[in-house]
Coordinates of C-alpha atoms in Angstrom, one line a residue:
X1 CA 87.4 177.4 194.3
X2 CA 89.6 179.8 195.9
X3 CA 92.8 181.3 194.4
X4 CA 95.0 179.5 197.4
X5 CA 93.5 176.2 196.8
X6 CA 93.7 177.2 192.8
X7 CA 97.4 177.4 193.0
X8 CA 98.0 174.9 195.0
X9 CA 97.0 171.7 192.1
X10 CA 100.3 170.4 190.2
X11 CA 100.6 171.2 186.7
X12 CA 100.9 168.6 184.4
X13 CA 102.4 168.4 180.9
X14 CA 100.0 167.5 178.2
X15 CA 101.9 164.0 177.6
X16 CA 101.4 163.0 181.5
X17 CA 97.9 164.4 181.6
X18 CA 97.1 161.8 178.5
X19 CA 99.6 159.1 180.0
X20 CA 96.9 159.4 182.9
X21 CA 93.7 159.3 181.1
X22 CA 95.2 156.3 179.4
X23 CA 96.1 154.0 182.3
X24 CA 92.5 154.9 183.6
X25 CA 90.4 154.3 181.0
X26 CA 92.8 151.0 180.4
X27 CA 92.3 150.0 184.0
X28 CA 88.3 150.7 183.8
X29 CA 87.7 149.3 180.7
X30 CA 90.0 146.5 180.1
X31 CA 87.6 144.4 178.7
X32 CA 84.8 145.8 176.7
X33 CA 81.9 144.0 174.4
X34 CA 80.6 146.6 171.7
X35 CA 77.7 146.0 169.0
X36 CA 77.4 148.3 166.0
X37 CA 77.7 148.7 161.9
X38 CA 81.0 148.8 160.6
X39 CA 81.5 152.2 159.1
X40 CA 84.9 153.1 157.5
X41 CA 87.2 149.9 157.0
X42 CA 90.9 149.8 156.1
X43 CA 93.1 147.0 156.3
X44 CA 96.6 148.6 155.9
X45 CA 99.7 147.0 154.2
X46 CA 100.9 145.8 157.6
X47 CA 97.9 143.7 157.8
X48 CA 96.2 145.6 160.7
X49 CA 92.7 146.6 160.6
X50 CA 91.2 150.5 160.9
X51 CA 87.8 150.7 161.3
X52 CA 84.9 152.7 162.7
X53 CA 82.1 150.9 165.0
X54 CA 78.9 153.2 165.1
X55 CA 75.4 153.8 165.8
X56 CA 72.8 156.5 164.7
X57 CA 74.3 158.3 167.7
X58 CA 78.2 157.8 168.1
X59 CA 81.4 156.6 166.4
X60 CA 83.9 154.5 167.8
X61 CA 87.8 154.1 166.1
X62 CA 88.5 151.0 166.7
X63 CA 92.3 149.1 165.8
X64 CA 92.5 145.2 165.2
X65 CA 96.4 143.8 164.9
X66 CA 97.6 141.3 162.2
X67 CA 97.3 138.1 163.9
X68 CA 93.3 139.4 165.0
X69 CA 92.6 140.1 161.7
X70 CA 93.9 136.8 160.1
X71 CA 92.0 134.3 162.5
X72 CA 88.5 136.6 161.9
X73 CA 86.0 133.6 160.5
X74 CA 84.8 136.3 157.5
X75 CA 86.0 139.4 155.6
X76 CA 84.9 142.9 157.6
X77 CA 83.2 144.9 155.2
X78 CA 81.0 147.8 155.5
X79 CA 77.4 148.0 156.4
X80 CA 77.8 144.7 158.4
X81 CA 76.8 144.3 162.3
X82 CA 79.8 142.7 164.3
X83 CA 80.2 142.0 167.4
X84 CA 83.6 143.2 168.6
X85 CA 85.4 142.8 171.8
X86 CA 89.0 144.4 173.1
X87 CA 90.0 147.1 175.7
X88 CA 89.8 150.7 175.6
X89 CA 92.7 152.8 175.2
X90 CA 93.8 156.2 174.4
X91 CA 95.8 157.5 171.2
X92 CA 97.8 160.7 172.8
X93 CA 98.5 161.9 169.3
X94 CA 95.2 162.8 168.5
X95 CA 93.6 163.3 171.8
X96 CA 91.1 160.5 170.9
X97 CA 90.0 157.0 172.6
X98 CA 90.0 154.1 170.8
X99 CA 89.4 150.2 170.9
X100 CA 91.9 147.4 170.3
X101 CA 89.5 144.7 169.4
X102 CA 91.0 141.1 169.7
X103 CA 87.8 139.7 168.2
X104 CA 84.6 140.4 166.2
X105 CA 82.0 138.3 164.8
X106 CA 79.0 139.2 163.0
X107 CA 76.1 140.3 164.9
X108 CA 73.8 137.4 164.8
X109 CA 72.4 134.8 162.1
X110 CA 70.9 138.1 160.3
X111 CA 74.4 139.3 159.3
X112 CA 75.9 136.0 158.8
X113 CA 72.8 135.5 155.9
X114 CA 73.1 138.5 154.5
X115 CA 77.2 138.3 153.8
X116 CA 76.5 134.5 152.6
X117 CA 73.8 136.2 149.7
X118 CA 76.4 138.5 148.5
X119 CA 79.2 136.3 148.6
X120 CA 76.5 134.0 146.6
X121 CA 75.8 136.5 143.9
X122 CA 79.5 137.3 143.6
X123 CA 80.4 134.0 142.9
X124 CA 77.6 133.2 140.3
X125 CA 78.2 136.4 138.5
X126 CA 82.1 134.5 138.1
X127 CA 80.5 132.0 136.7
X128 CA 81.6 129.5 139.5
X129 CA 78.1 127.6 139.9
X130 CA 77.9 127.1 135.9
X131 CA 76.9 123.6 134.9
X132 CA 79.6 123.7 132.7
X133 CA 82.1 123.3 135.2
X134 CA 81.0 120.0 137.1
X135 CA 83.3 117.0 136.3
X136 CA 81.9 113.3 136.3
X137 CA 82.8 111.3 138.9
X138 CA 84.7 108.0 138.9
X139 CA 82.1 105.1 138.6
X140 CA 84.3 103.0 140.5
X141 CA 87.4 104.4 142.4
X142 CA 90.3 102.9 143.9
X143 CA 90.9 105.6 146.5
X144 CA 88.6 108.2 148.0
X145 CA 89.6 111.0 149.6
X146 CA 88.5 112.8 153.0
X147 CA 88.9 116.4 154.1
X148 CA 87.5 116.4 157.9
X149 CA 88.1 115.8 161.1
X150 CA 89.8 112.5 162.0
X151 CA 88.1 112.5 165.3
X152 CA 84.4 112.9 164.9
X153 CA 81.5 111.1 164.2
X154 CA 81.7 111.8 160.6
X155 CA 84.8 110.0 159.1
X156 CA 83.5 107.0 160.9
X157 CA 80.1 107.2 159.4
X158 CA 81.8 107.5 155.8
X159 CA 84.2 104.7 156.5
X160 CA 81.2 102.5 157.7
X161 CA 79.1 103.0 154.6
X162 CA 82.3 102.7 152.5
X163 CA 83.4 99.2 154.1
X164 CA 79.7 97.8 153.6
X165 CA 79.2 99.5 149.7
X166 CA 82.8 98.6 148.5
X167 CA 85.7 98.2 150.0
X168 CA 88.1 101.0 148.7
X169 CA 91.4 102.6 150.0
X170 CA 90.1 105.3 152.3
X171 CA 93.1 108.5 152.8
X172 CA 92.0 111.2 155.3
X173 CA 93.5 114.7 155.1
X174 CA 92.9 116.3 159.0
X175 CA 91.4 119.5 158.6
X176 CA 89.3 121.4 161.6
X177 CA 85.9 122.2 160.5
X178 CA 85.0 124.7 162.5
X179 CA 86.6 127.8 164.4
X180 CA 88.8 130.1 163.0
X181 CA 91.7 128.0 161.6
X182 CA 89.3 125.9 159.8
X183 CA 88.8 127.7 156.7
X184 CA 92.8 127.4 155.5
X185 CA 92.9 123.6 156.6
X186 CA 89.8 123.2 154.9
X187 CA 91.6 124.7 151.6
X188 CA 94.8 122.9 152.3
X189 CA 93.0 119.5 152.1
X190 CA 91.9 120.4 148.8
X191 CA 94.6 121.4 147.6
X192 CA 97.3 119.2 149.2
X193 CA 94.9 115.9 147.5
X194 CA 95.4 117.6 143.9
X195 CA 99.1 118.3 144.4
X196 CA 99.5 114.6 144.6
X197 CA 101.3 112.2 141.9
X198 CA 101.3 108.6 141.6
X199 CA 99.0 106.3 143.1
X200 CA 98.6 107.6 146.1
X201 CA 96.4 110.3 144.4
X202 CA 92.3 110.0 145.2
X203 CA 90.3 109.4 142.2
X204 CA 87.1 111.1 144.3
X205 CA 87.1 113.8 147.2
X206 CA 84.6 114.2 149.8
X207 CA 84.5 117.2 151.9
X208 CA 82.4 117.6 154.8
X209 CA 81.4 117.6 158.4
X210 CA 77.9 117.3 161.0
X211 CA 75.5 119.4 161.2
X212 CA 75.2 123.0 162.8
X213 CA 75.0 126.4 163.2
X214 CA 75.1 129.3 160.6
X215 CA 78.2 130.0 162.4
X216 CA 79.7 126.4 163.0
X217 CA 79.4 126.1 159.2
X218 CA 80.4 129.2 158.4
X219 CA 84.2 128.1 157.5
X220 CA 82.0 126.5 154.5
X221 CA 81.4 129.5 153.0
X222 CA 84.7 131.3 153.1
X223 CA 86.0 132.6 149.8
X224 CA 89.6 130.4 149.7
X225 CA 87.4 127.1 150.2
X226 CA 85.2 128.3 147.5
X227 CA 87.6 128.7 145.1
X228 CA 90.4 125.6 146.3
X229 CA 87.0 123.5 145.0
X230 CA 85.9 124.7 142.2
X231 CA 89.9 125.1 140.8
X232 CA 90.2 121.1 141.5
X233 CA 90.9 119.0 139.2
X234 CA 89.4 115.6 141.2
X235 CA 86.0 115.2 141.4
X236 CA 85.0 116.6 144.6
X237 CA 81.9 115.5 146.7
X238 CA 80.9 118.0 149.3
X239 CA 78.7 116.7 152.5
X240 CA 78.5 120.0 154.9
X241 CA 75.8 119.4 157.3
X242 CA 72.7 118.0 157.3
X243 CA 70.3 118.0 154.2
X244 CA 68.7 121.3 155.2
X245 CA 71.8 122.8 155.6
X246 CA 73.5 124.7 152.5
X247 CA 76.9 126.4 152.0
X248 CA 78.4 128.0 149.3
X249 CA 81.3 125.0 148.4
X250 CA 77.5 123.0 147.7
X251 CA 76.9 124.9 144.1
X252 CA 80.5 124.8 143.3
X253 CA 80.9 120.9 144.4
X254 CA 80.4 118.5 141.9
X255 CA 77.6 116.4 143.4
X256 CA 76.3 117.4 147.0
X257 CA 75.8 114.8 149.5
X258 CA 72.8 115.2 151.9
X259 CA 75.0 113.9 154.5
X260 CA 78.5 112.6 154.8
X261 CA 77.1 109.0 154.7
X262 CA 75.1 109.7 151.5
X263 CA 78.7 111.2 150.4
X264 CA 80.0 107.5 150.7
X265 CA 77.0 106.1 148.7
X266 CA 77.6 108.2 146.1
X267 CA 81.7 107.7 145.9
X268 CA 81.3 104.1 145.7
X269 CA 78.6 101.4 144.1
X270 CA 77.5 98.7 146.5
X271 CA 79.7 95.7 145.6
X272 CA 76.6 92.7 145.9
X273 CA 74.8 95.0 143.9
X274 CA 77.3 95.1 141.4
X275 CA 77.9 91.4 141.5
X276 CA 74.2 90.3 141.0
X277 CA 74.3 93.2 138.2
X278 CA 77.2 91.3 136.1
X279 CA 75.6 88.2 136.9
X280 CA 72.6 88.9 135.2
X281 CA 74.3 90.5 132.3
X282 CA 75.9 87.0 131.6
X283 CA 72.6 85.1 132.6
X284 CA 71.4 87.8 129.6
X285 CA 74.3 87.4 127.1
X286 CA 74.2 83.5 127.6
X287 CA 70.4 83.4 126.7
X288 CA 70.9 85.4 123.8
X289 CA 74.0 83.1 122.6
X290 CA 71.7 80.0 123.1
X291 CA 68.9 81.5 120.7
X292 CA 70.8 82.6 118.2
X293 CA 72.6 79.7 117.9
X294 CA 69.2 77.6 117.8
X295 CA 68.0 80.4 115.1
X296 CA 71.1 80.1 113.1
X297 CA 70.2 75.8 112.8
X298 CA 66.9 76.4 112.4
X299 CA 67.7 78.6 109.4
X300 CA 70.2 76.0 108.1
X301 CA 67.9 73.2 108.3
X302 CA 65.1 75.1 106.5
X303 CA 67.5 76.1 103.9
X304 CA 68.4 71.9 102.8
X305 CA 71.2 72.4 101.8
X306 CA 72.5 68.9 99.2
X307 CA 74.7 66.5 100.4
X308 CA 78.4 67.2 101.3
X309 CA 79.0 63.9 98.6
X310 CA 76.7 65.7 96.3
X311 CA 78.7 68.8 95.9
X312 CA 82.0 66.6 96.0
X313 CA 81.0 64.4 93.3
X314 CA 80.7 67.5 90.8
X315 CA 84.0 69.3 91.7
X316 CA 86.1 65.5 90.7
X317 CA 84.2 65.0 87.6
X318 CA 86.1 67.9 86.7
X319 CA 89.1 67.7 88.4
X320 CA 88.9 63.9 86.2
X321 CA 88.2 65.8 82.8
X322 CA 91.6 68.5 83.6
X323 CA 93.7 65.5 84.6
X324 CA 93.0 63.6 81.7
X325 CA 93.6 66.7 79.3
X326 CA 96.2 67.5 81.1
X327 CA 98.0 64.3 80.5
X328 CA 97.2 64.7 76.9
X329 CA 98.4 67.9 76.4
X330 CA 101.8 67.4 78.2
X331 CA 102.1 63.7 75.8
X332 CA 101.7 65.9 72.4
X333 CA 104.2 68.6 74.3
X334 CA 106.6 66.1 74.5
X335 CA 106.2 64.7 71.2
X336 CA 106.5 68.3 69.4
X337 CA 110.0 69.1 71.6
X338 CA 111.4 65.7 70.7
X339 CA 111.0 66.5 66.9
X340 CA 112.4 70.1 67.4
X341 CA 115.5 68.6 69.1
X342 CA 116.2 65.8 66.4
X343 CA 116.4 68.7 63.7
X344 CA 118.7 71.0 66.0
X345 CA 121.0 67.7 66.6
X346 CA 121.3 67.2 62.7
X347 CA 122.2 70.8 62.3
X348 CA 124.8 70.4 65.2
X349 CA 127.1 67.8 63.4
X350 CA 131.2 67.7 63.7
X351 CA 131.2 67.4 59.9
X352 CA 129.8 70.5 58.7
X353 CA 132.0 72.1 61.6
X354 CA 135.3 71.0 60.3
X355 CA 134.6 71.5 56.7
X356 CA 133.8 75.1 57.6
X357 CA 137.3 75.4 59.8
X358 CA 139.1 74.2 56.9
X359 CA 137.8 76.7 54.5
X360 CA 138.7 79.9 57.1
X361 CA 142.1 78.3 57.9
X362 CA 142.8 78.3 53.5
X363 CA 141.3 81.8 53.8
X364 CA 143.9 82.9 56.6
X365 CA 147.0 80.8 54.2
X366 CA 145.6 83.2 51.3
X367 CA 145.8 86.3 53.1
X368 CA 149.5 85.7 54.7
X369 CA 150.9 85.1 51.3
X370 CA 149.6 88.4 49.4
X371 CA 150.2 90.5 52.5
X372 CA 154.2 89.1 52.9
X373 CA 155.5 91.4 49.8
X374 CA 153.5 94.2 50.6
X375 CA 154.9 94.1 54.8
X376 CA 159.0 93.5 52.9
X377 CA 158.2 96.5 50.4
X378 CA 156.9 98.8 53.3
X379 CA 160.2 97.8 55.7
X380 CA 162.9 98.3 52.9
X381 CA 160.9 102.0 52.5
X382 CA 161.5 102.5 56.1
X383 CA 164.6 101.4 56.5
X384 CA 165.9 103.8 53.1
X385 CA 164.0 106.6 54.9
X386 CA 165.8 105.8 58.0
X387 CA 169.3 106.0 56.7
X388 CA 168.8 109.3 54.6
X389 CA 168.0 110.6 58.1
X390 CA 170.8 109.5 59.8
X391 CA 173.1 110.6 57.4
X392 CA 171.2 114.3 57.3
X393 CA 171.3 114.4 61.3
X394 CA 175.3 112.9 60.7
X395 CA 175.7 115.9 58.1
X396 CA 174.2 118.8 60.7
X397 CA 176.0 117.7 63.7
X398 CA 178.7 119.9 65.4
X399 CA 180.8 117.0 65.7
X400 CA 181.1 117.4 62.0
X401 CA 182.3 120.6 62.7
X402 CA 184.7 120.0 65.2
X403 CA 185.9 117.3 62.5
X404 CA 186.9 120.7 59.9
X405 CA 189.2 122.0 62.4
X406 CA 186.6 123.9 64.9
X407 CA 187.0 123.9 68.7
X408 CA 184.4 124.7 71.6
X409 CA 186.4 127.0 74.3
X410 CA 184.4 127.0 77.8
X411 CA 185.6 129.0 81.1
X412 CA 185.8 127.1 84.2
X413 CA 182.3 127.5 84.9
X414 CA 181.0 125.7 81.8
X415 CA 179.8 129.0 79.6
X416 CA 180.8 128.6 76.3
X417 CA 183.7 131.6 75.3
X418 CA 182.1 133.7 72.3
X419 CA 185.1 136.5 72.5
X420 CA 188.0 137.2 73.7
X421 CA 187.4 140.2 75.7
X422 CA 185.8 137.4 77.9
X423 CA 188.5 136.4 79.5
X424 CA 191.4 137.8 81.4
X425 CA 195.0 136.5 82.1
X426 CA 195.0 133.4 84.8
X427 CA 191.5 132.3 83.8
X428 CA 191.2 128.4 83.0
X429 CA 189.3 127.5 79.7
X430 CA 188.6 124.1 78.6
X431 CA 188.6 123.5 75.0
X432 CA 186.6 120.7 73.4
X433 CA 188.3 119.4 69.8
X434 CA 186.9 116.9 67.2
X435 CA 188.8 113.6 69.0
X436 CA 189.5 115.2 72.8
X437 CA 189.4 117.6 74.9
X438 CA 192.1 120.5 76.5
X439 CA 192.5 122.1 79.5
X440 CA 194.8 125.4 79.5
X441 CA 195.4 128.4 81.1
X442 CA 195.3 131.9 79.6
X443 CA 198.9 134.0 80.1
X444 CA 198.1 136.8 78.1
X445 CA 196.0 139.6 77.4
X446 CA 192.4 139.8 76.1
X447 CA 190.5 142.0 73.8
X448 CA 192.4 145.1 73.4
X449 CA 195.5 144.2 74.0
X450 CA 198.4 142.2 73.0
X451 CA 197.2 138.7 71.5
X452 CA 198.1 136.0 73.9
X453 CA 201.1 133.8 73.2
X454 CA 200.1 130.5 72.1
X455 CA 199.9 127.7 74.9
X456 CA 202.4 125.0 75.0
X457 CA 200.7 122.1 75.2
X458 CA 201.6 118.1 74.2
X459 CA 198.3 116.0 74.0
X460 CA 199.8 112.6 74.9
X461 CA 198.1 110.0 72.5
X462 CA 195.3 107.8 73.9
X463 CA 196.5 104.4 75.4
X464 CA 194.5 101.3 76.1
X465 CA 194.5 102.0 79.5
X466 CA 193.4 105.3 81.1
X467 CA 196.6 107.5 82.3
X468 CA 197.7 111.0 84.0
X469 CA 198.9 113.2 81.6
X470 CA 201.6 115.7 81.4
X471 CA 200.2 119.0 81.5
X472 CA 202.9 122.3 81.2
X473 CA 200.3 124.4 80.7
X474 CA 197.4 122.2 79.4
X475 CA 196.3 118.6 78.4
X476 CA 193.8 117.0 76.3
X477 CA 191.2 114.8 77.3
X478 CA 191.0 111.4 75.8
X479 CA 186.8 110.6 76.0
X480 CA 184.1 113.1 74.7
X481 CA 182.7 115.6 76.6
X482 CA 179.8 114.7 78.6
X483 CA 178.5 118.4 79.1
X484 CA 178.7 119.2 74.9
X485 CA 175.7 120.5 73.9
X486 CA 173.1 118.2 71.4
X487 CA 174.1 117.2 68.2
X488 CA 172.6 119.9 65.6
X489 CA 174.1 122.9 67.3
X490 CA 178.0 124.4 67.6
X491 CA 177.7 125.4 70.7

């Protein structure tokens, strides 16, 4: 190339250079099938999916988004052959193609077999397929649950064989059982039948579908449908297929089914079967009844037994020989209390009675008489002791002394006067004698100084009837003090 034709291309930036490699390759290869091993696999916290599709001679980075990666029918892991398909596309940031896969399956029954032996082993080495873990089922159940399509050939085939067995209440859960939204219906069907109270709830589940493919059956073998039926706690029947066919919910069912009809004949007992069953159990039990009630008489009959009047007879002879000792014994009974009541009535006479009141009333006479001097002596001692009291207390009162001339002098608020020095001119005293009292007022001096002039007073002589008196300076009362202190003391 010449430098004039050189010079003469555009220059592009790095960015537009990859924007054009990317619209290329997007136009070209906008729709792309790939087969390889999946190498490196990385399902980020987003949910999308990172992982390498390669061959012994190249690598391809390939992207799968969120909602890709949740409706993929099994779990990418590495070392498997897929399938993939998407479009080609470019990351600019690292100068690298790429594919965005929008779907990827494994490549061919091979694969498919060889995930289904490892999820196998897994699951054993759990202990899911342990014996252990089985549950019986119901012999008879009143409801039987269905997990499977509503529309297909296989609910009818269960509600056939159910209507001829043994007519049972039939509830079907709509699940899809195959594609890629299959596997989570599947487990909701499970579960949503356990979650239920009442009795509405099956006593018996039966999940299954026709026959088909590795792949068609693959939803079977999924890890949440595993587990949703070996964690319930109903008796669960599974019928995948036909009986050739074997998935992974088989070993952790509790009975498999060959098919979904044998799935019915195992739920539910044929009715007429059941009928002629109980029939001949009572033809049985009645036979039985009949010969042991003909070896019980045969028994009694060979035993000869006596006479009903024979063993009567025996029992009144003796009931005779206790009647007539009983009558005996009750007549000397009688006899014996008779005599013993005669000699309590002799005892029980009034004579003896009122002979022995009138010798305790003479006895009571007797005792009055000695005690009448000995109760006069005693009272005139009493009454001697009482006066020399009296005229001892009579002696040591302070009436007495008011009677030798004494007088009791109180201030106006009641205290008794003891000296002089007590009182001051203008004070009021009151002044208890032997036959009255005085009031009078104090004009002169206490202690220390001059001695007060004797107060004028004219005690007016008691009349019958109660008057004023005149009081100059002070005037007797006529009636004894009611505030003098007890008799005993001066003050």
């Amino acid at each position: 190339m010449s430098e004039e034709s050189a010079s003469n291309i555009a220059e592009l930036s790095v960015s537009e250079l990859a924007a054009s490699l990317k619209r290329t390759i997007e136009t070209n290869y906008d729709h792309v099938r790939v087969r390889g091993e999946l190498g490196r696999v990385t399902i980020a916290r987003s949910g999308h999916m990172y992982a390498d599709i390669k061959d012994e001679k190249a690598v391809l980075n390939t992207v799968m988004w969120k909602g890709s990666v949740q409706r993929l029918p099994f779990k990418p892991e590495e070392g498997l052959e897929v399938v993939a398909e998407g479009k080609l596309s470019i990351y600019a940031g690292r100068s690298n193609y790429q594919m965005i896969a929008d779907f990827m399956r494994p490549a061919g029954a091979g694969a498919l077999m060889a995930l289904l032996e490892e999820r196998k082993k897994k699951f054993a080495a759990e202990g899911l397929f342990d014996e252990r873990h089985k549950k019986a089922l119901p012999y008879l159940p009143r409801t039987v649950g269905v997990v499977t399509s509503p529309t297909g050939a296989v609910i009818r085939d269960i509600l056939h064989r159910i209507r001829e067995r043994f007519p049972v209440r039939v509830i079907v859960w709509p699940a899809l059982v195959q594609g890629d939204a299959a596997a989570a219906q599947i487990e909701a069907g499970i579960r949503g039948f356990n979650a239920m109270t009442g009795e509405d709830r099956p006593d018996v589940l039966i999940v299954g579908r026709g026959g088909g493919s590795i792949e068609d059956l693959w939803p079977f073998n999924e890890e949440n449908v595993v587990r949703a039926a070996f964690e319930s706690q109903i008796p669960l029947i599974s019928a995948v297929g036909h009986e050739t066919d074997t998935t992974l919910i088989d070993y952790v069912s509790d009975a498999r089914a060959p098919t979904p009809t044998g799935a019915a004949e195992i739920a539910v007992p044929v009715r007429q079967d059941l009928m002629i069953t109980i029939s001949e159990y009572g033809q049985s039990l009645t036979h039985a009844l009949s010969r042991l009630v003909r070896h019980d008489r045969d028994r009694l009959r060979a035993a000869r037994l006596p006479k009903l009047e024979t063993l009567i007879a025996q029992k009144r002879q003796t009931v005779d020989y206790l009647e007539a000792g009983l009558r005996s014994g009750l007549s000397g009974a009688i006899k014996s209390k008779r005599i013993e009541l005669t000699r309590t009535e002799a005892r029980l006479r009034p004579e003896p009675l009122q002979m022995d009141a009138r010798r305790k009333r003479q006895q009571l006479i007797d005792v009055a008489v000695r005690a009448r001097p000995a109760v006069t002596r005693v009272i005139g001692e009493n009454r001697t002791a009482l006066a020399s009291q009296a005229k001892l207390l009579e002696t040591l009162s302070y009436q007495a002394t008011l009677d030798r001339g004494f007088a009791i002098v109180k201030d106006a608020s009641g205290r008794v006067v003891k000296s002089a020095g007590a009182v001051k001119a203008g004070d009021s005293l009151d002044i208890a004698l032997a036959d009255g009292r005085i009031a009078a007022d104090v004009t002169g001096a206490g202690a220390g100084g001059k001695a007060p002039k004797p107060a004028k007073s004219k005690p007016e002589t008691p009349k019958p009837e109660s008057s004023e008196p005149d009081k100059p300076v002070a005037s007797p009362k006529t009636s004894k003090d009611p505030d003098a202190p007890p008799q005993g003391s001066l003050f």
